Short mmCIF file of N, CA and C in Angstrom, two decimals:
data_model
loop_
_atom_site.label_atom_id
_atom_site.label_comp_id
_atom_site.label_asym_id
_atom_site.label_seq_id
_atom_site.Cartn_x
_atom_site.Cartn_y
_atom_site.Cartn_z
N MET A 1 2.39 5.89 -18.63
CA MET A 1 1.62 5.18 -17.62
C MET A 1 0.11 5.33 -17.93
N THR A 2 -0.61 4.26 -17.56
CA THR A 2 -2.04 4.36 -17.59
C THR A 2 -2.79 4.08 -16.32
N ILE A 3 -3.73 4.83 -15.79
CA ILE A 3 -4.57 4.41 -14.64
C ILE A 3 -5.45 3.46 -15.06
N ARG A 4 -5.57 2.28 -14.25
CA ARG A 4 -6.33 1.20 -14.64
C ARG A 4 -7.73 1.25 -14.13
N ALA A 5 -8.77 0.86 -14.97
CA ALA A 5 -10.08 0.92 -14.54
C ALA A 5 -10.65 -0.33 -13.87
N ASP A 6 -11.88 -0.31 -13.51
CA ASP A 6 -12.50 -1.46 -12.72
C ASP A 6 -12.38 -2.75 -13.46
N HIS A 7 -12.62 -2.89 -14.74
CA HIS A 7 -12.67 -4.15 -15.48
C HIS A 7 -11.16 -4.84 -15.37
N TRP A 8 -10.14 -3.96 -15.44
CA TRP A 8 -8.74 -4.33 -15.27
C TRP A 8 -8.45 -4.95 -13.96
N ILE A 9 -8.86 -4.15 -13.01
CA ILE A 9 -8.65 -4.56 -11.60
C ILE A 9 -9.38 -5.98 -11.30
N ARG A 10 -10.60 -6.16 -11.77
CA ARG A 10 -11.31 -7.35 -11.60
C ARG A 10 -10.56 -8.49 -12.15
N ARG A 11 -10.16 -8.23 -13.50
CA ARG A 11 -9.38 -9.37 -14.18
C ARG A 11 -8.05 -9.76 -13.39
N LYS A 12 -7.28 -8.66 -13.06
CA LYS A 12 -6.02 -8.92 -12.32
C LYS A 12 -6.27 -9.66 -11.03
N ALA A 13 -7.27 -9.31 -10.29
CA ALA A 13 -7.52 -9.89 -9.03
C ALA A 13 -8.02 -11.24 -9.21
N LEU A 14 -8.92 -11.56 -10.04
CA LEU A 14 -9.53 -12.88 -10.24
C LEU A 14 -8.49 -13.85 -10.94
N GLU A 15 -7.79 -13.37 -11.95
CA GLU A 15 -6.90 -14.26 -12.77
C GLU A 15 -5.63 -14.44 -12.15
N ASP A 16 -5.10 -13.38 -11.58
CA ASP A 16 -3.64 -13.38 -11.04
C ASP A 16 -3.50 -13.25 -9.63
N GLY A 17 -4.66 -13.13 -8.86
CA GLY A 17 -4.48 -13.11 -7.37
C GLY A 17 -3.89 -11.78 -6.85
N MET A 18 -4.16 -10.64 -7.61
CA MET A 18 -3.56 -9.44 -7.24
C MET A 18 -4.08 -8.88 -5.91
N ILE A 19 -5.30 -9.21 -5.51
CA ILE A 19 -5.93 -8.76 -4.27
C ILE A 19 -6.66 -9.86 -3.58
N GLU A 20 -6.42 -10.30 -2.37
CA GLU A 20 -7.07 -11.34 -1.65
C GLU A 20 -7.32 -11.01 -0.32
N PRO A 21 -8.49 -11.21 0.23
CA PRO A 21 -9.73 -11.43 -0.37
C PRO A 21 -10.11 -10.18 -1.28
N PHE A 22 -10.98 -10.61 -2.27
CA PHE A 22 -11.36 -9.48 -3.30
C PHE A 22 -12.83 -9.39 -3.35
N GLU A 23 -13.18 -8.12 -3.41
CA GLU A 23 -14.58 -7.85 -3.54
C GLU A 23 -14.77 -7.17 -4.87
N PRO A 24 -15.49 -7.87 -5.94
CA PRO A 24 -15.57 -7.35 -7.26
C PRO A 24 -16.54 -6.12 -7.49
N GLY A 25 -17.23 -5.60 -6.40
CA GLY A 25 -18.10 -4.48 -6.51
C GLY A 25 -17.96 -3.53 -5.32
N GLN A 26 -18.57 -2.44 -5.38
CA GLN A 26 -18.75 -1.62 -4.08
C GLN A 26 -19.59 -2.12 -3.08
N VAL A 27 -19.19 -2.36 -1.85
CA VAL A 27 -20.06 -2.83 -0.79
C VAL A 27 -20.27 -1.71 0.17
N SER A 28 -21.50 -1.16 0.31
CA SER A 28 -21.80 -0.10 1.36
C SER A 28 -22.81 -0.45 2.37
N GLU A 29 -23.20 -1.81 2.30
CA GLU A 29 -24.03 -2.24 3.34
C GLU A 29 -23.71 -3.73 3.71
N VAL A 30 -23.75 -4.14 4.92
CA VAL A 30 -23.46 -5.41 5.33
C VAL A 30 -24.44 -5.90 6.36
N GLY A 31 -25.25 -6.88 6.07
CA GLY A 31 -26.25 -7.32 7.09
C GLY A 31 -27.24 -6.25 7.36
N GLY A 32 -27.61 -5.41 6.33
CA GLY A 32 -28.62 -4.36 6.59
C GLY A 32 -28.07 -3.10 7.14
N ALA A 33 -26.84 -3.16 7.62
CA ALA A 33 -26.13 -1.87 8.25
C ALA A 33 -25.24 -1.14 7.24
N ARG A 34 -25.27 0.15 7.23
CA ARG A 34 -24.39 0.84 6.39
C ARG A 34 -22.99 0.79 6.88
N VAL A 35 -22.00 0.70 5.88
CA VAL A 35 -20.61 0.66 6.25
C VAL A 35 -19.93 1.63 5.29
N ILE A 36 -18.74 2.00 5.67
CA ILE A 36 -17.93 2.92 4.81
C ILE A 36 -17.40 1.89 3.74
N SER A 37 -17.75 2.36 2.43
CA SER A 37 -17.66 1.42 1.29
C SER A 37 -16.28 0.84 1.08
N TYR A 38 -16.21 -0.33 0.52
CA TYR A 38 -14.94 -1.08 0.19
C TYR A 38 -15.25 -1.82 -1.16
N GLY A 39 -14.15 -2.21 -1.82
CA GLY A 39 -14.35 -3.04 -2.93
C GLY A 39 -13.87 -2.17 -4.22
N VAL A 40 -14.14 -2.75 -5.42
CA VAL A 40 -13.84 -2.07 -6.75
C VAL A 40 -14.63 -0.81 -6.84
N SER A 41 -13.92 0.21 -7.27
CA SER A 41 -14.61 1.49 -7.61
C SER A 41 -14.21 1.73 -9.18
N SER A 42 -14.61 2.85 -9.67
CA SER A 42 -14.43 3.05 -11.13
C SER A 42 -12.94 2.92 -11.55
N TYR A 43 -12.12 3.52 -10.76
CA TYR A 43 -10.59 3.46 -11.11
C TYR A 43 -9.80 3.08 -9.91
N GLY A 44 -10.26 2.25 -8.97
CA GLY A 44 -9.43 1.88 -7.88
C GLY A 44 -10.01 0.77 -7.11
N TYR A 45 -9.47 0.58 -5.94
CA TYR A 45 -10.05 -0.57 -5.04
C TYR A 45 -9.97 0.08 -3.70
N ASP A 46 -11.12 0.10 -2.94
CA ASP A 46 -11.22 0.56 -1.72
C ASP A 46 -10.86 -0.55 -0.66
N VAL A 47 -9.79 -0.40 0.08
CA VAL A 47 -9.26 -1.45 1.09
C VAL A 47 -10.02 -1.29 2.39
N ARG A 48 -10.07 -2.45 3.04
CA ARG A 48 -10.54 -2.43 4.45
C ARG A 48 -9.48 -2.57 5.53
N CYS A 49 -9.80 -2.07 6.68
CA CYS A 49 -8.90 -2.12 7.78
C CYS A 49 -9.02 -3.33 8.58
N ALA A 50 -7.97 -4.06 8.98
CA ALA A 50 -8.06 -5.10 9.87
C ALA A 50 -8.29 -4.67 11.35
N SER A 51 -8.52 -5.51 12.28
CA SER A 51 -8.81 -5.13 13.62
C SER A 51 -7.69 -5.08 14.53
N GLU A 52 -6.43 -5.05 14.09
CA GLU A 52 -5.27 -4.83 14.88
C GLU A 52 -4.77 -3.44 14.67
N PHE A 53 -4.48 -2.76 15.73
CA PHE A 53 -4.09 -1.36 15.62
C PHE A 53 -2.86 -1.21 16.60
N LYS A 54 -1.95 -0.27 16.30
CA LYS A 54 -0.93 0.20 17.23
C LYS A 54 -1.02 1.67 17.32
N VAL A 55 -1.45 2.21 18.41
CA VAL A 55 -1.72 3.57 18.73
C VAL A 55 -0.53 4.19 19.34
N PHE A 56 0.13 5.17 18.87
CA PHE A 56 1.29 5.81 19.38
C PHE A 56 0.92 6.58 20.75
N THR A 57 1.81 6.37 21.67
CA THR A 57 1.54 7.06 23.04
C THR A 57 2.85 7.51 23.66
N ASN A 58 2.70 8.45 24.54
CA ASN A 58 3.93 8.84 25.26
C ASN A 58 4.06 8.38 26.67
N ILE A 59 3.29 7.30 26.98
CA ILE A 59 3.26 6.71 28.26
C ILE A 59 4.68 6.52 28.90
N TYR A 60 5.63 5.93 28.00
CA TYR A 60 7.02 5.48 28.48
C TYR A 60 8.08 6.56 28.04
N SER A 61 7.60 7.68 27.53
CA SER A 61 8.53 8.68 27.06
C SER A 61 9.64 8.09 26.08
N ALA A 62 9.09 7.12 25.18
CA ALA A 62 10.04 6.60 24.20
C ALA A 62 10.21 7.55 23.11
N THR A 63 11.35 7.42 22.37
CA THR A 63 11.63 8.34 21.20
C THR A 63 11.31 7.50 20.02
N VAL A 64 10.62 8.03 19.06
CA VAL A 64 10.38 7.39 17.80
C VAL A 64 11.58 7.49 16.93
N ASP A 65 12.20 6.39 16.65
CA ASP A 65 13.51 6.29 15.88
C ASP A 65 13.29 5.35 14.87
N PRO A 66 13.27 5.64 13.59
CA PRO A 66 13.05 4.63 12.51
C PRO A 66 14.27 3.71 12.36
N LYS A 67 15.48 4.01 13.06
CA LYS A 67 16.60 3.05 12.90
C LYS A 67 16.68 2.20 14.11
N ALA A 68 15.90 2.45 15.17
CA ALA A 68 15.89 1.73 16.44
C ALA A 68 14.61 1.81 17.09
N PHE A 69 13.58 1.30 16.34
CA PHE A 69 12.18 1.52 16.83
C PHE A 69 11.84 0.80 18.23
N ASP A 70 11.39 1.57 19.08
CA ASP A 70 11.09 1.15 20.48
C ASP A 70 9.62 0.77 20.56
N GLU A 71 9.23 -0.56 20.74
CA GLU A 71 7.86 -0.91 20.77
C GLU A 71 7.10 -0.27 21.88
N ARG A 72 7.77 0.32 22.92
CA ARG A 72 6.99 1.05 23.85
C ARG A 72 6.41 2.38 23.34
N SER A 73 6.65 2.69 22.10
CA SER A 73 6.09 3.84 21.55
C SER A 73 4.54 3.82 21.29
N PHE A 74 4.00 2.55 21.34
CA PHE A 74 2.58 2.44 21.14
C PHE A 74 1.91 1.46 22.09
N VAL A 75 0.54 1.54 21.92
CA VAL A 75 -0.23 0.53 22.77
C VAL A 75 -0.83 -0.29 21.62
N HIS A 76 -0.99 -1.64 21.86
CA HIS A 76 -1.56 -2.54 20.93
C HIS A 76 -2.99 -2.63 21.23
N VAL A 77 -3.90 -2.54 20.23
CA VAL A 77 -5.31 -2.61 20.29
C VAL A 77 -5.86 -3.61 19.35
N GLU A 78 -6.71 -4.54 19.86
CA GLU A 78 -7.39 -5.44 18.87
C GLU A 78 -8.87 -5.20 19.17
N SER A 79 -9.58 -4.68 18.14
CA SER A 79 -11.00 -4.25 18.31
C SER A 79 -11.61 -3.93 16.94
N ASP A 80 -12.92 -3.90 16.87
CA ASP A 80 -13.62 -3.46 15.71
C ASP A 80 -13.58 -1.97 15.52
N ILE A 81 -13.20 -1.27 16.58
CA ILE A 81 -13.10 0.21 16.46
C ILE A 81 -11.82 0.63 17.23
N CYS A 82 -11.06 1.51 16.60
CA CYS A 82 -9.95 2.10 17.25
C CYS A 82 -10.15 3.59 17.41
N VAL A 83 -9.90 4.01 18.64
CA VAL A 83 -10.07 5.42 18.94
C VAL A 83 -8.67 6.10 18.95
N ILE A 84 -8.47 6.95 18.02
CA ILE A 84 -7.09 7.64 18.05
C ILE A 84 -7.14 8.97 18.76
N PRO A 85 -6.42 9.15 19.77
CA PRO A 85 -6.51 10.41 20.57
C PRO A 85 -6.26 11.62 19.68
N PRO A 86 -6.60 12.79 20.22
CA PRO A 86 -6.30 14.12 19.48
C PRO A 86 -4.91 14.28 19.04
N ASN A 87 -4.72 14.68 17.77
CA ASN A 87 -3.40 14.97 17.30
C ASN A 87 -2.42 13.74 17.42
N ALA A 88 -2.98 12.62 17.25
CA ALA A 88 -2.18 11.39 17.52
C ALA A 88 -2.02 10.69 16.21
N PHE A 89 -1.46 9.38 16.35
CA PHE A 89 -1.07 8.76 15.18
C PHE A 89 -1.31 7.13 15.50
N ALA A 90 -1.74 6.43 14.50
CA ALA A 90 -1.91 4.84 14.71
C ALA A 90 -1.54 4.20 13.43
N LEU A 91 -1.08 3.01 13.70
CA LEU A 91 -0.85 2.03 12.46
C LEU A 91 -1.90 0.83 12.51
N ALA A 92 -2.24 0.40 11.30
CA ALA A 92 -3.15 -0.62 11.09
C ALA A 92 -2.68 -1.43 9.89
N SER A 93 -3.47 -2.36 9.40
CA SER A 93 -3.22 -3.26 8.30
C SER A 93 -4.39 -3.35 7.43
N THR A 94 -4.24 -3.55 6.18
CA THR A 94 -5.29 -3.91 5.22
C THR A 94 -5.79 -5.39 5.54
N ILE A 95 -6.99 -5.72 5.38
CA ILE A 95 -7.53 -7.09 5.35
C ILE A 95 -6.87 -7.80 4.09
N GLU A 96 -6.84 -7.05 3.03
CA GLU A 96 -6.40 -7.45 1.68
C GLU A 96 -4.95 -7.71 1.66
N TYR A 97 -4.58 -8.77 0.99
CA TYR A 97 -3.17 -9.09 0.62
C TYR A 97 -2.88 -8.76 -0.86
N PHE A 98 -2.00 -7.92 -1.11
CA PHE A 98 -1.60 -7.52 -2.46
C PHE A 98 -0.51 -8.22 -3.07
N ARG A 99 -0.58 -8.55 -4.40
CA ARG A 99 0.54 -9.06 -5.28
C ARG A 99 0.60 -8.12 -6.56
N ILE A 100 1.66 -7.11 -6.41
CA ILE A 100 1.56 -6.05 -7.47
C ILE A 100 2.38 -6.70 -8.65
N PRO A 101 1.81 -6.59 -9.89
CA PRO A 101 2.62 -6.98 -11.10
C PRO A 101 3.83 -6.08 -11.39
N ARG A 102 4.71 -6.70 -12.11
CA ARG A 102 6.00 -6.08 -12.39
C ARG A 102 5.85 -4.66 -13.08
N ASP A 103 4.83 -4.47 -13.96
CA ASP A 103 4.60 -3.35 -14.61
C ASP A 103 3.54 -2.38 -14.11
N VAL A 104 3.34 -2.60 -12.79
CA VAL A 104 2.37 -1.68 -12.09
C VAL A 104 2.94 -1.06 -10.84
N LEU A 105 2.59 0.19 -10.63
CA LEU A 105 2.86 1.05 -9.49
C LEU A 105 1.45 1.24 -8.77
N THR A 106 1.36 1.08 -7.48
CA THR A 106 0.02 1.30 -6.86
C THR A 106 0.15 2.45 -5.90
N LEU A 107 -0.66 3.46 -5.86
CA LEU A 107 -0.67 4.55 -4.89
C LEU A 107 -1.95 4.45 -4.12
N CYS A 108 -1.72 4.99 -2.88
CA CYS A 108 -2.98 4.97 -1.94
C CYS A 108 -3.37 6.37 -1.65
N VAL A 109 -4.63 6.63 -1.63
CA VAL A 109 -5.29 7.86 -1.27
C VAL A 109 -6.29 7.59 -0.14
N GLY A 110 -6.54 8.67 0.54
CA GLY A 110 -7.55 8.46 1.65
C GLY A 110 -9.03 8.50 1.07
N LYS A 111 -9.89 8.13 1.84
CA LYS A 111 -11.31 8.14 1.51
C LYS A 111 -11.88 9.42 2.05
N SER A 112 -12.88 10.04 1.29
CA SER A 112 -13.27 11.29 1.70
C SER A 112 -14.08 11.33 2.94
N THR A 113 -14.74 10.20 3.37
CA THR A 113 -15.41 10.03 4.58
C THR A 113 -14.46 10.31 5.79
N TYR A 114 -13.34 9.78 5.80
CA TYR A 114 -12.38 9.99 6.85
C TYR A 114 -11.68 11.37 6.68
N ALA A 115 -11.29 11.72 5.47
CA ALA A 115 -10.68 13.08 5.27
C ALA A 115 -11.40 14.14 5.80
N ARG A 116 -12.84 14.05 5.59
CA ARG A 116 -13.69 15.21 6.20
C ARG A 116 -13.83 15.26 7.68
N CYS A 117 -13.32 14.12 8.30
CA CYS A 117 -13.16 14.02 9.78
C CYS A 117 -11.90 14.44 10.30
N GLY A 118 -10.94 15.00 9.38
CA GLY A 118 -9.68 15.19 9.83
C GLY A 118 -8.59 13.98 10.01
N ILE A 119 -9.04 12.89 9.45
CA ILE A 119 -8.18 11.77 9.50
C ILE A 119 -7.44 11.55 8.23
N ILE A 120 -6.17 11.61 8.35
CA ILE A 120 -5.34 11.44 7.07
C ILE A 120 -4.71 10.08 7.09
N VAL A 121 -4.78 9.47 5.91
CA VAL A 121 -4.27 8.05 5.59
C VAL A 121 -3.09 8.24 4.76
N ASN A 122 -1.94 7.66 5.22
CA ASN A 122 -0.71 7.66 4.42
C ASN A 122 -0.22 6.27 4.11
N VAL A 123 0.16 6.03 2.94
CA VAL A 123 0.70 4.73 2.60
C VAL A 123 1.84 5.01 1.62
N THR A 124 2.95 4.43 1.73
CA THR A 124 3.93 4.66 0.74
C THR A 124 3.58 3.81 -0.56
N PRO A 125 4.09 4.06 -1.66
CA PRO A 125 3.70 3.34 -2.96
C PRO A 125 3.85 1.87 -2.80
N LEU A 126 3.02 1.04 -3.44
CA LEU A 126 3.18 -0.42 -3.58
C LEU A 126 4.00 -0.62 -4.86
N GLU A 127 5.26 -0.95 -4.65
CA GLU A 127 6.14 -1.00 -5.82
C GLU A 127 5.94 -2.25 -6.56
N PRO A 128 6.42 -2.29 -7.93
CA PRO A 128 6.38 -3.45 -8.75
C PRO A 128 6.87 -4.71 -8.09
N GLU A 129 6.11 -5.80 -8.06
CA GLU A 129 6.43 -6.98 -7.58
C GLU A 129 6.58 -7.09 -6.08
N TRP A 130 5.97 -6.11 -5.32
CA TRP A 130 5.89 -6.07 -3.89
C TRP A 130 4.70 -6.91 -3.61
N HIS A 131 4.63 -7.68 -2.51
CA HIS A 131 3.45 -8.35 -2.07
C HIS A 131 3.34 -8.39 -0.52
N GLY A 132 2.12 -8.38 -0.03
CA GLY A 132 1.93 -8.32 1.42
C GLY A 132 0.65 -7.57 1.77
N HIS A 133 0.52 -7.58 3.15
CA HIS A 133 -0.69 -6.75 3.76
C HIS A 133 -0.08 -5.35 3.74
N VAL A 134 -0.84 -4.45 3.52
CA VAL A 134 -0.45 -2.97 3.42
C VAL A 134 -0.50 -2.37 4.92
N THR A 135 0.56 -1.88 5.38
CA THR A 135 0.50 -1.12 6.66
C THR A 135 -0.04 0.29 6.36
N LEU A 136 -1.07 0.63 7.13
CA LEU A 136 -1.86 1.83 7.06
C LEU A 136 -1.31 2.81 8.16
N GLU A 137 -1.09 4.11 7.77
CA GLU A 137 -0.72 5.03 8.84
C GLU A 137 -1.88 6.01 8.92
N PHE A 138 -2.44 6.22 9.99
CA PHE A 138 -3.48 7.22 10.27
C PHE A 138 -3.13 8.31 11.18
N SER A 139 -3.33 9.56 10.78
CA SER A 139 -3.15 10.68 11.54
C SER A 139 -4.42 11.43 11.88
N ASN A 140 -4.61 11.54 13.17
CA ASN A 140 -5.91 12.29 13.56
C ASN A 140 -5.43 13.88 13.75
N THR A 141 -5.70 14.65 12.81
CA THR A 141 -5.26 16.05 12.79
C THR A 141 -6.15 16.90 13.72
N THR A 142 -7.27 16.40 14.33
CA THR A 142 -8.10 17.30 15.12
C THR A 142 -7.77 17.16 16.45
N ASN A 143 -8.42 18.11 17.29
CA ASN A 143 -8.17 18.17 18.74
C ASN A 143 -9.24 17.40 19.49
N LEU A 144 -9.90 16.43 18.71
CA LEU A 144 -10.92 15.48 19.29
C LEU A 144 -10.47 14.06 19.10
N PRO A 145 -10.93 13.09 19.91
CA PRO A 145 -10.75 11.76 19.56
C PRO A 145 -11.45 11.26 18.25
N ALA A 146 -10.84 10.42 17.51
CA ALA A 146 -11.33 10.00 16.25
C ALA A 146 -11.47 8.46 16.16
N LYS A 147 -12.54 8.00 15.43
CA LYS A 147 -12.63 6.59 15.37
C LYS A 147 -12.21 6.11 14.00
N ILE A 148 -11.70 4.86 13.93
CA ILE A 148 -11.43 4.05 12.84
C ILE A 148 -12.09 2.78 12.88
N TYR A 149 -12.80 2.37 11.77
CA TYR A 149 -13.72 1.19 11.85
C TYR A 149 -13.13 -0.03 11.11
N ALA A 150 -12.79 -1.07 11.82
CA ALA A 150 -12.17 -2.32 11.27
C ALA A 150 -13.28 -2.87 10.29
N GLY A 151 -12.89 -3.61 9.32
CA GLY A 151 -13.68 -4.30 8.32
C GLY A 151 -14.46 -3.38 7.36
N GLU A 152 -14.11 -2.09 7.44
CA GLU A 152 -14.77 -1.08 6.49
C GLU A 152 -13.74 -0.45 5.71
N GLY A 153 -14.09 0.18 4.60
CA GLY A 153 -13.16 0.93 3.87
C GLY A 153 -12.57 2.05 4.40
N VAL A 154 -11.18 2.19 4.21
CA VAL A 154 -10.40 3.21 4.78
C VAL A 154 -9.54 4.04 3.89
N ALA A 155 -9.25 3.48 2.63
CA ALA A 155 -8.36 4.05 1.77
C ALA A 155 -8.65 3.48 0.37
N GLN A 156 -8.31 4.22 -0.71
CA GLN A 156 -8.39 3.79 -2.04
C GLN A 156 -7.00 3.47 -2.70
N MET A 157 -6.81 2.35 -3.36
CA MET A 157 -5.60 2.00 -4.06
C MET A 157 -5.86 2.41 -5.57
N LEU A 158 -4.96 3.08 -6.16
CA LEU A 158 -5.00 3.40 -7.59
C LEU A 158 -3.77 2.65 -8.20
N PHE A 159 -4.24 2.02 -9.39
CA PHE A 159 -3.14 1.16 -10.13
C PHE A 159 -2.74 1.89 -11.38
N PHE A 160 -1.45 2.02 -11.59
CA PHE A 160 -0.88 2.74 -12.71
C PHE A 160 0.06 1.62 -13.43
N GLU A 161 -0.39 1.36 -14.68
CA GLU A 161 0.32 0.25 -15.49
C GLU A 161 1.22 1.03 -16.38
N ALA A 162 2.52 0.65 -16.34
CA ALA A 162 3.53 1.19 -17.16
C ALA A 162 3.54 0.68 -18.61
N ASP A 163 4.10 1.57 -19.40
CA ASP A 163 4.20 1.10 -20.88
C ASP A 163 5.16 -0.11 -21.04
N ASP A 164 6.27 -0.06 -20.15
CA ASP A 164 7.19 -1.16 -20.06
C ASP A 164 7.40 -1.53 -18.75
N PRO A 165 7.80 -2.81 -18.37
CA PRO A 165 8.22 -3.26 -17.04
C PRO A 165 9.40 -2.60 -16.56
N CYS A 166 9.54 -2.30 -15.33
CA CYS A 166 10.81 -1.80 -14.68
C CYS A 166 11.93 -2.78 -14.86
N GLU A 167 13.16 -2.15 -14.76
CA GLU A 167 14.33 -2.97 -14.94
C GLU A 167 14.55 -3.72 -13.59
N GLU A 168 14.37 -3.15 -12.53
CA GLU A 168 14.59 -3.67 -11.15
C GLU A 168 13.37 -3.54 -10.24
N SER A 169 12.82 -4.50 -9.88
CA SER A 169 11.54 -4.42 -9.06
C SER A 169 11.80 -4.64 -7.58
N TYR A 170 10.84 -4.41 -6.80
CA TYR A 170 11.03 -4.51 -5.30
C TYR A 170 11.49 -5.98 -5.04
N GLN A 171 10.98 -6.89 -5.70
CA GLN A 171 11.37 -8.36 -5.47
C GLN A 171 12.92 -8.49 -5.79
N ASP A 172 13.25 -7.90 -6.88
CA ASP A 172 14.67 -7.98 -7.34
C ASP A 172 15.50 -7.49 -6.26
N ARG A 173 15.19 -6.35 -5.69
CA ARG A 173 16.02 -5.68 -4.70
C ARG A 173 15.97 -6.36 -3.26
N GLN A 174 15.07 -7.36 -3.21
CA GLN A 174 14.81 -8.12 -1.89
C GLN A 174 14.55 -7.13 -0.83
N GLY A 175 13.54 -6.25 -1.15
CA GLY A 175 12.97 -5.31 -0.21
C GLY A 175 12.67 -5.80 1.15
N LYS A 176 12.88 -4.96 2.13
CA LYS A 176 12.75 -5.47 3.58
C LYS A 176 11.33 -5.62 4.01
N TYR A 177 10.40 -5.03 3.30
CA TYR A 177 8.99 -5.29 3.61
C TYR A 177 8.25 -6.22 2.77
N GLN A 178 8.94 -7.02 1.96
CA GLN A 178 8.32 -8.05 1.18
C GLN A 178 7.70 -9.08 1.92
N GLY A 179 6.40 -9.39 1.61
CA GLY A 179 5.69 -10.54 2.31
C GLY A 179 5.22 -10.10 3.69
N GLN A 180 5.15 -8.89 4.10
CA GLN A 180 4.78 -8.60 5.39
C GLN A 180 3.20 -8.95 5.56
N ARG A 181 2.94 -9.28 6.89
CA ARG A 181 1.70 -9.79 7.27
C ARG A 181 1.24 -8.92 8.51
N GLY A 182 0.04 -8.34 8.45
CA GLY A 182 -0.54 -7.53 9.66
C GLY A 182 0.35 -6.30 9.69
N VAL A 183 0.23 -5.60 10.81
CA VAL A 183 0.92 -4.38 11.01
C VAL A 183 2.39 -4.51 11.11
N THR A 184 3.14 -3.97 10.30
CA THR A 184 4.50 -4.11 10.26
C THR A 184 5.33 -2.89 10.71
N LEU A 185 6.13 -2.97 11.69
CA LEU A 185 6.91 -1.80 12.25
C LEU A 185 8.06 -1.43 11.36
N PRO A 186 8.60 -0.18 11.54
CA PRO A 186 9.79 0.13 10.78
C PRO A 186 10.95 -0.84 10.95
N ARG A 187 11.70 -1.06 9.84
CA ARG A 187 12.80 -1.97 9.90
C ARG A 187 14.00 -1.08 9.32
N PRO A 188 15.12 -1.07 10.11
CA PRO A 188 16.26 -0.33 9.59
C PRO A 188 16.90 -0.95 8.34
#
């Protein structure tokens, strides 16, 4: 496997629609205001967070069960800023829609700006031939409220190209999260 660089990411995004919308360089300022950077970096792509959030809460004493998810487990927030309570968890989605090639595995890592504030970003791998908006999982590991900014960079995608395409892709398996749009909750 080979980690792919900026020129490969630009080519795959522009020619094959791998990332839409796509920003071909690093953006760290919008309208004269500093933002947490997004767009192509040296060996990855920094994704932005959409303005829809699902913040987990215990208001209704629901149990989080991945086989029978209770939507009372969270509150729905639509805003340019999401405040995650101390030691709490939230879901969001990328603005970008991904189309992963058959010979590529994509991994997500957090951005240092958030990591240094105690905010951990988790995303499962984007498998070969998966497509959709990425559901982002944020954990606030601090004992203080923490902010997430919509429209700004929140995580970095790294693209690993295999020497040979896989025998069975996510699309071949008809994966249950194929084509997801916006925040997607657990599906049994």
